[in-house]
Coordinates of C-alpha atoms in Angstrom, one line a residue:
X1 CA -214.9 -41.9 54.0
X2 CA -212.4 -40.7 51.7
X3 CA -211.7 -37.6 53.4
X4 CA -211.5 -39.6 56.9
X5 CA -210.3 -42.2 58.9
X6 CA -211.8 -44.1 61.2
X7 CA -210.5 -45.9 64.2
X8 CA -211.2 -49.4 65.0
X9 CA -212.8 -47.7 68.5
X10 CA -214.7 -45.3 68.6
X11 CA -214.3 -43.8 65.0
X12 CA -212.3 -40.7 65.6
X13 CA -212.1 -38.5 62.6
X14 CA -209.1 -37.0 61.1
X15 CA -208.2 -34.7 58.4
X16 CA -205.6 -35.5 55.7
X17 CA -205.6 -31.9 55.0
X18 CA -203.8 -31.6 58.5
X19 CA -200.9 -34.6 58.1
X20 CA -200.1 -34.7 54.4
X21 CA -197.8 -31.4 54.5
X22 CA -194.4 -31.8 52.7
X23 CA -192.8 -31.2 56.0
X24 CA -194.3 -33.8 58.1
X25 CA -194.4 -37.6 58.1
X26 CA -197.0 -39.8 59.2
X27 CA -196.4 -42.7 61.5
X28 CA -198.8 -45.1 62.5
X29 CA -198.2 -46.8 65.9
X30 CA -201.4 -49.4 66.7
X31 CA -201.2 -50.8 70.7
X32 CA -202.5 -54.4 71.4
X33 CA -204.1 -54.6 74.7
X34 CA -204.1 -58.0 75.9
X35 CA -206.8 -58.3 78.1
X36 CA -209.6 -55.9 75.9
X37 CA -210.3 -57.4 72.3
X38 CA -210.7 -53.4 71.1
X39 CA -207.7 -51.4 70.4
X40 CA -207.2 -47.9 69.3
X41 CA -205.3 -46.4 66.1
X42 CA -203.1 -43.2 67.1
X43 CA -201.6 -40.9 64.5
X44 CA -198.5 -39.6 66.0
X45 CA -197.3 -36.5 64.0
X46 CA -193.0 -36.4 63.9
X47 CA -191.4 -33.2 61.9
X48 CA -189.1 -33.9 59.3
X49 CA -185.9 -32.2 59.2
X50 CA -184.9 -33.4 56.7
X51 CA -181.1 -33.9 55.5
X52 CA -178.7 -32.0 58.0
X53 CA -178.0 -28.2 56.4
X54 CA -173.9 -28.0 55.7
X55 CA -173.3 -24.8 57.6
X56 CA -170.9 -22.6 55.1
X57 CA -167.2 -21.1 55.1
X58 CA -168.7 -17.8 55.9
X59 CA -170.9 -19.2 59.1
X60 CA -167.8 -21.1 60.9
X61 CA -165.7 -17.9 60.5
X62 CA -168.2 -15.5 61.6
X63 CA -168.7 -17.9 64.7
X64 CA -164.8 -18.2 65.5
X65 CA -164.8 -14.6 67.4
X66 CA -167.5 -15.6 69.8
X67 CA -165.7 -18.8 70.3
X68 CA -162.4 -17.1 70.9
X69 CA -164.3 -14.4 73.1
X70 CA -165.8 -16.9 75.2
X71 CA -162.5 -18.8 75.9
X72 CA -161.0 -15.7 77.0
X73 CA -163.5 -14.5 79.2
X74 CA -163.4 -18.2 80.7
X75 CA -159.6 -17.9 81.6
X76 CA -159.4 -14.7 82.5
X77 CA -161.2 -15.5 85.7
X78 CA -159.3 -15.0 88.9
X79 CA -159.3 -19.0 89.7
X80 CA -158.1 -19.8 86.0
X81 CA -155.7 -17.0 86.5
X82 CA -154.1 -17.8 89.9
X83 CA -153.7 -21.5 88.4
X84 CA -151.6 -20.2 85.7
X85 CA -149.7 -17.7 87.7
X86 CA -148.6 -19.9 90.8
X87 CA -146.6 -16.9 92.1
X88 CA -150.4 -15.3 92.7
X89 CA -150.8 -18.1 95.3
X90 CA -147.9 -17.7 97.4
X91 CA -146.5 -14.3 97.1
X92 CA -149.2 -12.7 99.5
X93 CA -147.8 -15.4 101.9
X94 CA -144.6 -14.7 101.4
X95 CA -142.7 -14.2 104.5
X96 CA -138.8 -13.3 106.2
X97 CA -138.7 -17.1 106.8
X98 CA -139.2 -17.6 103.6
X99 CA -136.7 -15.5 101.9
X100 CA -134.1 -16.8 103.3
X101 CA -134.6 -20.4 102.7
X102 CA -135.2 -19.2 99.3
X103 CA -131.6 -17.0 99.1
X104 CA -129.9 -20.9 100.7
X105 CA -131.5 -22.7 98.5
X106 CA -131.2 -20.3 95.3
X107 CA -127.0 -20.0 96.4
X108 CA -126.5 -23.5 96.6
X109 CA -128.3 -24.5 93.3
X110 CA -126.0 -21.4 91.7
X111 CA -122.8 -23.1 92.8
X112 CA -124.2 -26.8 91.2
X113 CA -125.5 -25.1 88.0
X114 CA -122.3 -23.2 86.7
X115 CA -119.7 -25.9 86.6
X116 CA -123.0 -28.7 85.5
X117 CA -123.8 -26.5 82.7
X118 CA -120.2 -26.3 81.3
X119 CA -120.6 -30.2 81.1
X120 CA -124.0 -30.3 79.8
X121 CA -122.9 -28.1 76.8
X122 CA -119.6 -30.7 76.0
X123 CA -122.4 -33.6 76.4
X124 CA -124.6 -31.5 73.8
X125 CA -121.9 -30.7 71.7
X126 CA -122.0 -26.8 72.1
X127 CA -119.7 -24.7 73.1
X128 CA -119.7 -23.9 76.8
X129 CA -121.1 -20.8 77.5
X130 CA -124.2 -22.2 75.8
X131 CA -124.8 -24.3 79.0
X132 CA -124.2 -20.7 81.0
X133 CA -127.1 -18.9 78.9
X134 CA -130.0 -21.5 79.5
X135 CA -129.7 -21.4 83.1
X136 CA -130.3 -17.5 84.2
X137 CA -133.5 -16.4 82.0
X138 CA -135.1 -19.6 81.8
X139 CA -134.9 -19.4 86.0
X140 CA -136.6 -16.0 86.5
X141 CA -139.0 -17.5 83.9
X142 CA -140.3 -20.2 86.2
X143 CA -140.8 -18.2 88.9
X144 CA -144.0 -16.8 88.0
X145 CA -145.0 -19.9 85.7
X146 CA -143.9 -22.7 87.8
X147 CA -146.4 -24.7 90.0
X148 CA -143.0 -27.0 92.1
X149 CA -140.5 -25.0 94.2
X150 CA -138.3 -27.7 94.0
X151 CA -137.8 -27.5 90.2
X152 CA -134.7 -25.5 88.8
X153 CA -135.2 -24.6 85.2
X154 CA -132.2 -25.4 82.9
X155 CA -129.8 -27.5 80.9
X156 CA -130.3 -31.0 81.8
X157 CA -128.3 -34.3 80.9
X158 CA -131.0 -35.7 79.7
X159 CA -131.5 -32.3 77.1
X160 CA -128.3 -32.2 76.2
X161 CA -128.1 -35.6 75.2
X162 CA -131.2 -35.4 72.8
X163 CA -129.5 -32.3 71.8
X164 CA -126.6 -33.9 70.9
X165 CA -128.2 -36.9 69.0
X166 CA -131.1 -34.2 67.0
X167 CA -128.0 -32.0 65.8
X168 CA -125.1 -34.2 64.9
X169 CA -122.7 -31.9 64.8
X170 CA -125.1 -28.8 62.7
X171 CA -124.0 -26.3 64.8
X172 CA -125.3 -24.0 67.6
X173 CA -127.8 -22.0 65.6
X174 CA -129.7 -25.4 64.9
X175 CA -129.1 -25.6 68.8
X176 CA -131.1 -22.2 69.7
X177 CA -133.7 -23.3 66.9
X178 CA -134.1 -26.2 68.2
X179 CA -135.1 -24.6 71.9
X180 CA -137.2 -22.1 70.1
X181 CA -139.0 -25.2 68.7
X182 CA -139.2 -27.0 71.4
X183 CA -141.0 -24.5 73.6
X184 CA -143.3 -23.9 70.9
X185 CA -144.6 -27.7 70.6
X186 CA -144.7 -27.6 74.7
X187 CA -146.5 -24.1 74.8
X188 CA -149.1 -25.8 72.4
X189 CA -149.4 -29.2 74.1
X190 CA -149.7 -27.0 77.3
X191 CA -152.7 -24.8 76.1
X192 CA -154.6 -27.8 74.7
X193 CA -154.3 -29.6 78.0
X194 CA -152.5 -32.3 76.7
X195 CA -150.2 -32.4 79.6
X196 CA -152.4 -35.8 80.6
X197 CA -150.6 -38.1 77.7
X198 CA -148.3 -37.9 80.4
X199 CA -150.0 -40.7 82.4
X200 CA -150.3 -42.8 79.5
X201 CA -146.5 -43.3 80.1
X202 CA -145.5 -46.5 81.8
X203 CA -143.3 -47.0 84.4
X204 CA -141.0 -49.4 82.6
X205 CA -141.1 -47.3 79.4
X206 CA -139.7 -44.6 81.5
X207 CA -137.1 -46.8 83.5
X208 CA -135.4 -48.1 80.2
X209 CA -135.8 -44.9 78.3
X210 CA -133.7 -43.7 81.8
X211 CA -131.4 -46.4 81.6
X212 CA -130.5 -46.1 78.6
X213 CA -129.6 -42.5 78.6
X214 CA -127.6 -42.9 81.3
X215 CA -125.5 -45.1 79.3
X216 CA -125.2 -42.4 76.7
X217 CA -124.1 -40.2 78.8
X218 CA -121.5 -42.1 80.3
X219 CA -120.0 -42.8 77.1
X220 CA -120.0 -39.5 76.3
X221 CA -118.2 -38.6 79.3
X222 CA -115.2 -41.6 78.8
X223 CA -113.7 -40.0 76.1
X224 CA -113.2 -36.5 78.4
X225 CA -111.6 -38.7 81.1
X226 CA -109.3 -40.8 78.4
X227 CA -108.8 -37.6 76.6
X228 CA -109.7 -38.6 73.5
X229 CA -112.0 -37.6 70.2
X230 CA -114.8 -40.1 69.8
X231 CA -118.2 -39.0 68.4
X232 CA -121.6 -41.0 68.2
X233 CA -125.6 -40.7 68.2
X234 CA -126.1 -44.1 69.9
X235 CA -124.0 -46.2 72.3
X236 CA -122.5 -48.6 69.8
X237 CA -121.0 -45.9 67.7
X238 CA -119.4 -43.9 70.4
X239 CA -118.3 -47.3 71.7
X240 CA -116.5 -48.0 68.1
X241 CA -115.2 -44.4 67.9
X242 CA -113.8 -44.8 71.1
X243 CA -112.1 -47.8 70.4
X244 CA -110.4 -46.7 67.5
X245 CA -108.9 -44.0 69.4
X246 CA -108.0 -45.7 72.6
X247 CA -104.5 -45.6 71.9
X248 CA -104.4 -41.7 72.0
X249 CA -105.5 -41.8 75.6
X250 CA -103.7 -38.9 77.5
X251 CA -102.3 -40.3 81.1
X252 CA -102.7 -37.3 83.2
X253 CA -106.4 -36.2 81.9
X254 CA -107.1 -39.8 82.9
X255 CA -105.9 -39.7 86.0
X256 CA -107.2 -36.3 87.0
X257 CA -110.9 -37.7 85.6
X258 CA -110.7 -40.8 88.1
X259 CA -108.8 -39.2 91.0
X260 CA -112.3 -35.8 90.6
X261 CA -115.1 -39.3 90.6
X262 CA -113.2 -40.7 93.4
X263 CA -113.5 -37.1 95.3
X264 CA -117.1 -36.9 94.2
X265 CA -118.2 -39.7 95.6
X266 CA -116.5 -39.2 99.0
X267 CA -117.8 -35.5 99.8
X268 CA -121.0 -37.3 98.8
X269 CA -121.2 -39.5 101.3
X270 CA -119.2 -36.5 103.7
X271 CA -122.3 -34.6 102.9
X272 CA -124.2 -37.2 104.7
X273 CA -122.2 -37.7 108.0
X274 CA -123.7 -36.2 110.9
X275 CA -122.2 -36.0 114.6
X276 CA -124.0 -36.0 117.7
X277 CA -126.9 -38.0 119.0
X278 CA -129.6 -39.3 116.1
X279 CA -132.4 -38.3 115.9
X280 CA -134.6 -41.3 116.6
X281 CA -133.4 -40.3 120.5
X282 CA -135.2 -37.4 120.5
X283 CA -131.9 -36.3 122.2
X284 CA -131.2 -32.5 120.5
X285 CA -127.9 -31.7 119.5
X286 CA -125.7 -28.7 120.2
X287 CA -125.1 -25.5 118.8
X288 CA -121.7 -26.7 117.6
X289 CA -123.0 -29.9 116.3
X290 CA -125.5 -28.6 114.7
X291 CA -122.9 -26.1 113.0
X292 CA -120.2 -28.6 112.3
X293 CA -123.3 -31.0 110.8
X294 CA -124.4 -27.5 108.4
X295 CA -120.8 -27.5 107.2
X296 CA -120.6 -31.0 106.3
X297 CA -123.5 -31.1 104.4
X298 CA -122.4 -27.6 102.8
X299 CA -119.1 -29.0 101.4
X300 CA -120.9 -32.4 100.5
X301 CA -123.1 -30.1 98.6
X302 CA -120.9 -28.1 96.8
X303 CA -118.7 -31.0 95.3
X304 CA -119.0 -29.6 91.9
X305 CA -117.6 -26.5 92.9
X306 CA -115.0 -27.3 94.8
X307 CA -113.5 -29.8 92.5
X308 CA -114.3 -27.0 89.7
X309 CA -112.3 -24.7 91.6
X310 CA -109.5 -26.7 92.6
X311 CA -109.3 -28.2 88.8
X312 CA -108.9 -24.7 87.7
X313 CA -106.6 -23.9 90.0
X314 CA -104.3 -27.2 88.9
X315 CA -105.4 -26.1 85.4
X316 CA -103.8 -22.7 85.4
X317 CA -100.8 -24.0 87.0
X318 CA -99.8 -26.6 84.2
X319 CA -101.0 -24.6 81.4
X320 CA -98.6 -23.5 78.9
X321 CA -99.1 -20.4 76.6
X322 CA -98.2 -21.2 73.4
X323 CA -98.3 -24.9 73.3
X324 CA -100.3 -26.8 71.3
X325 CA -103.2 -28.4 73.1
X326 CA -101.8 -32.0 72.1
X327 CA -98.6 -31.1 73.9
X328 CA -100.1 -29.8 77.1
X329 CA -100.3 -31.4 80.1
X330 CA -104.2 -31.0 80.8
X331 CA -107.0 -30.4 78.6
X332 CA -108.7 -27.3 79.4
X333 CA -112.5 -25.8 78.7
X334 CA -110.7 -22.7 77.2
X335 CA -112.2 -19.5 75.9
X336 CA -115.2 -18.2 77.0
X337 CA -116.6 -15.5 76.3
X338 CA -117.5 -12.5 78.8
X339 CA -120.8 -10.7 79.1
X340 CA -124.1 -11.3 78.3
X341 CA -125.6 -12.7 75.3
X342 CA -127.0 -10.8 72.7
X343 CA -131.1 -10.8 73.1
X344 CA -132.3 -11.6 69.1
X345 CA -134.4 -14.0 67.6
X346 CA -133.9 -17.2 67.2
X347 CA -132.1 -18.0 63.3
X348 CA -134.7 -18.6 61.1
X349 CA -132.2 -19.4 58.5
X350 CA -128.6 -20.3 58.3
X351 CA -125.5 -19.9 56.4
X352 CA -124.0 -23.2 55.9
X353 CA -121.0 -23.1 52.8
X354 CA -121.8 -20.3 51.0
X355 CA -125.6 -21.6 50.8
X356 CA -128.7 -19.9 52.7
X357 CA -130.4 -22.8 54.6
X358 CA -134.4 -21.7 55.1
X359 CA -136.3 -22.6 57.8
X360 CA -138.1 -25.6 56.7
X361 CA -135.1 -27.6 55.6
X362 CA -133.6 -26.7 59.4
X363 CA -136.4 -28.8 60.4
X364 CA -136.2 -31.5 58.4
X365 CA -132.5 -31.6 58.8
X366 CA -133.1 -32.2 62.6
X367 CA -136.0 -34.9 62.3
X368 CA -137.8 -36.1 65.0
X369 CA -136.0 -34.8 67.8
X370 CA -138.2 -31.5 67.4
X371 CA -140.8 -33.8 68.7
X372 CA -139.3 -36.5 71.1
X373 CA -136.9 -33.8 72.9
X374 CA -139.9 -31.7 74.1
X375 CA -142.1 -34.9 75.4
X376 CA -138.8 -36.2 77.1
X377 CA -138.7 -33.2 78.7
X378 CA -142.0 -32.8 79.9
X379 CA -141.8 -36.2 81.1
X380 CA -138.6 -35.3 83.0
X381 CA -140.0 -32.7 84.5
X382 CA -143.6 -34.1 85.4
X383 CA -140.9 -36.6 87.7
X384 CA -139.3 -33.9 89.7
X385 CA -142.9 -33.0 90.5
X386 CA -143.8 -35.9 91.3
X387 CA -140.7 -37.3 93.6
X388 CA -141.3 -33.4 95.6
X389 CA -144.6 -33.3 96.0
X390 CA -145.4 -35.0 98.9
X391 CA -148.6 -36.6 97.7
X392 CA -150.1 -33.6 96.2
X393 CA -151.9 -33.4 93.0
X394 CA -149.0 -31.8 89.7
X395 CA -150.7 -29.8 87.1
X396 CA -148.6 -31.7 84.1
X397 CA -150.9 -29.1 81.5
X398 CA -149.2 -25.9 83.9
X399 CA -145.8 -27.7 83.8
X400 CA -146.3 -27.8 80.0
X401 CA -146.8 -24.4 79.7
X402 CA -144.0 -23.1 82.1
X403 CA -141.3 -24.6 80.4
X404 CA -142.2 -24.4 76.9
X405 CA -142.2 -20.6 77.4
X406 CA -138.9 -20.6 79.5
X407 CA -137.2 -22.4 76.5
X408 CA -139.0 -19.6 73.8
X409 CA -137.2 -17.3 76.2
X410 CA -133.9 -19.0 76.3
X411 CA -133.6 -19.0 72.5
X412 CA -133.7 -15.6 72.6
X413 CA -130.3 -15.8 75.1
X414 CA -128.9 -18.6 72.5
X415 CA -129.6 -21.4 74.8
X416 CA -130.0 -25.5 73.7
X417 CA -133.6 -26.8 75.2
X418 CA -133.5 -27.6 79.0
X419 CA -136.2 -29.0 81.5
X420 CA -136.0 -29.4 85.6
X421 CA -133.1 -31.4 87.0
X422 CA -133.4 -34.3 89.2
X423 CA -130.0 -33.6 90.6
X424 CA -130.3 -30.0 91.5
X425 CA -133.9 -30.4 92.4
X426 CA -132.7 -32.7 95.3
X427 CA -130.1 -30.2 96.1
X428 CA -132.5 -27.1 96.6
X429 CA -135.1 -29.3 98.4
X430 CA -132.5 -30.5 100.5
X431 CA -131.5 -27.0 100.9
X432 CA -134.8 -25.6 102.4
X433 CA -136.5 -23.8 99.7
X434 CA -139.8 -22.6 100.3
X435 CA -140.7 -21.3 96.9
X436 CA -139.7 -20.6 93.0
X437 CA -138.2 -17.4 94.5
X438 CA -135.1 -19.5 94.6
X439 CA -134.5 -19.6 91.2
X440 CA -133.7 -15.8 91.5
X441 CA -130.8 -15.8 93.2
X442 CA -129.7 -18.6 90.8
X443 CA -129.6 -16.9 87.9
X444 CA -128.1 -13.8 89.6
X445 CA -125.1 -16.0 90.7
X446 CA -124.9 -17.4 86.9
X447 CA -125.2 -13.9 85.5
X448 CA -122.3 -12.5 88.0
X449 CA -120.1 -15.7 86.7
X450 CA -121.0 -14.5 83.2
X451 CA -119.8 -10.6 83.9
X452 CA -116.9 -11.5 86.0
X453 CA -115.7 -14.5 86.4
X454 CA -115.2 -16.5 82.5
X455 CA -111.6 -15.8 82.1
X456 CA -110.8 -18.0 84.9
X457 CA -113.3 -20.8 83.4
X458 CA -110.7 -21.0 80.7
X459 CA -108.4 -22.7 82.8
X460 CA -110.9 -25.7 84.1
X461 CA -109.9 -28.8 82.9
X462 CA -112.2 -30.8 80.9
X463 CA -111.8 -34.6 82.8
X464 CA -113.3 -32.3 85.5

């Protein structure tokens, strides 16, 4: 019996030869029956594979084409590609009607963004035409990359602020570094499909992060309207610098600054006022209603520029050659420069006193903003999505990708980061837009204002 095995049943015979292999192991699995008093021994044979083979250096590069290959063939697919190029969706559809919502829409949001992005560069710190360059490129940008009509690509308060806070006064070659950065982290988070973190985002976390930038900003913007020199990263400093200088506050900047709020807020609500029966009557209104009620909401629209204009005009009138800027009677933006910028590379490296700052010390000289500025502005832009969507679904992972490479490209045109803006978003969807097309005309009007009309910008008061 040495060379068998017998089961207690019916004496089944089994050769050791056949399950005493180095590669297999023997397991002996004996089932009672209850209600029969004779069993049966079964030999189930299981292979073992022993401990887990380390695959080598050689084997995981080898395999990384194939991977790569297969990714690309995967989003190279018509779907995948018509997902990332939203202007493959609509552009068949495109239509007369269309175009000319677009060219209303893209007019209106050109005569907000010029005088916003003068402030939003003083808010960052920057010179102003750095406000000027972010809003052209970025816009033609987003055309073919963004998945919201109702977004306009460029400076932002919120940006400018972050801006503002990551710099600290290191200069606008760490600001154009900083938007090359920015769209690089976003580009990244964007092809990994990270854009979802964005729903792990509370509400209230949002609300007070809000809040609390609005604050900053208005802080900033006192010491315009006092005319005074107050600096600060958070709202207690630029509360203490501005107290310390209170007593340098210039009366007619003052006054100009509350007399331009007190006109924005009533062409605001002017914007609003209609004539002729509501519309809950289902009574329609007439042609010269309907006219006077486009012109209202025009010049309610428009309040930027208007009281741009009109400062400038007040500007150039009370400006004295010659005169110290402490002696004049206004404060004004002063030069900016004509043309076009320059299309180069972002600095990898600065000069700062004589010394050659390298790239990784910019970095670590701006800190954390590098990563909080591009997640504030995703989650900036992921709102205006969401407030004009009407209920439909907003590809946060696209958004990701559109504007981290319409920041890469606004480095190039020496721009500080931007994102969507609430406030021009409502005034192009107020405006009719129909689709990203807008943003063309946009940064045409910016590019004109660039090539024509910056020696009258020098003139615009600051409180306004």
């Amino acid at each position: 019996m040495s060379g068998e095995t017998k089961g207690g049943g019916g004496g089944k015979k089994v050769d050791h030869a056949t399950i005493t292999t180095p590669t297999l192991q023997r397991k002996f699995i004996q089932k009672h029956e209850q209600s029969v008093s004779v069993g049966s021994d079964d030999f189930i044979l299981v292979e073992d594979l022993g401990p887990h083979r380390k695959i080598s250096v050689k084997e995981k590069v080898d395999s990384f084409g194939p991977w790569v290959q297969k990714k690309y063939r995967k989003s190279m697919t018509m779907k995948n590609l018509m997902r990332r190029l939203p202007i493959l969706q609509w552009l068949p559809q495109y239509n007369a009607g269309d175009a000319v919502g677009d060219l209303v829409a893209g007019v209106t949001v050109g005569l907000t963004v010029i005088p916003q992005s003068l402030a939003y560069s003083n808010i960052a710190g920057l010179p102003p035409e750095y406000g000027l360059y972010g809003s052209f490129l970025g816009a033609f940008m987003y055309i073919f990359l963004g998945s919201c009509k109702d977004v306009p690509m460029g400076p932002t308060a919120i940006c400018s602020l972050l801006t503002y806070t990551t710099l600290k006064g290191l200069g606008p070659q760490y600001a154009i570094q900083l938007c090359f950065l920015s769209g690089v982290i976003q580009l990244i988070m964007g092809i990994a499909g990270l854009g979802i973190i964005i729903d792990f985002i509370s509400d209230p976390v949002s609300s007070g992060f809000t809040s609390a930038v609005a604050l900053l900003i208005t802080m900033s913007q006192v010491k315009d309207i006092l005319g005074v020199k107050a600096a600060g990263s958070t709202f207690v400093e630029m509360w203490m610098s501005l107290s310390r200088d209170i007593h340098h506050t210039r009366l007619w900047d003052t006054l100009l600054g509350i007399v331009c709020i007190i006109c924005l807020l009533l062409l605001r609500m002017l914007g609003d006022v209609k004539i002729g029966p509501a519309e809950s009557t289902g009574i329609p209104c007439t042609k010269f209603q309907r006219t006077f009620n486009k012109i209202l909401w025009l010049i309610g629209t428009s309040r930027n520029s208007i009281l741009v204009v009109l400062g400038g005009i007040l500007g150039y009138n009370l400006y004295q050659p010659g005169v110290p800027d402490h002696e004049q009677s206004l404060l004004v933006i002063g030069h900016i420069p004509p043309g076009l910028p320059e299309w180069e590379l972002p600095p990898f490296s600065v000069v700062q006193n004589n010394v050659t700052v390298g790239f990784l010390e910019m970095v670590s000289q701006m800190g954390q903003g590098i990563v909080v500025l591009p997640l504030v502005a995703l989650l900036e832009n992921i709102a205006i999505c969401k407030a004009f969507s009407n209920g439909k679904t907003v590809d946060a992972t696209q958004e990701l990708i559109a504007i981290g490479l319409c920041n890469i490209g606004n480095s190039f045109c020496k721009s500080f980061p931007g994102s969507g803006s609430l406030s021009r978003s409502a005034v192009n969807n107020s405006s009719g837009v129909r689709t990203p097309l807008g943003g063309l005309y946009t940064g045409i009007l910016v590019i004109t204002s660039l090539l024509f009309c910056t020696p009258y910008f020098y003139y615009i008061p600051k409180t306004a």
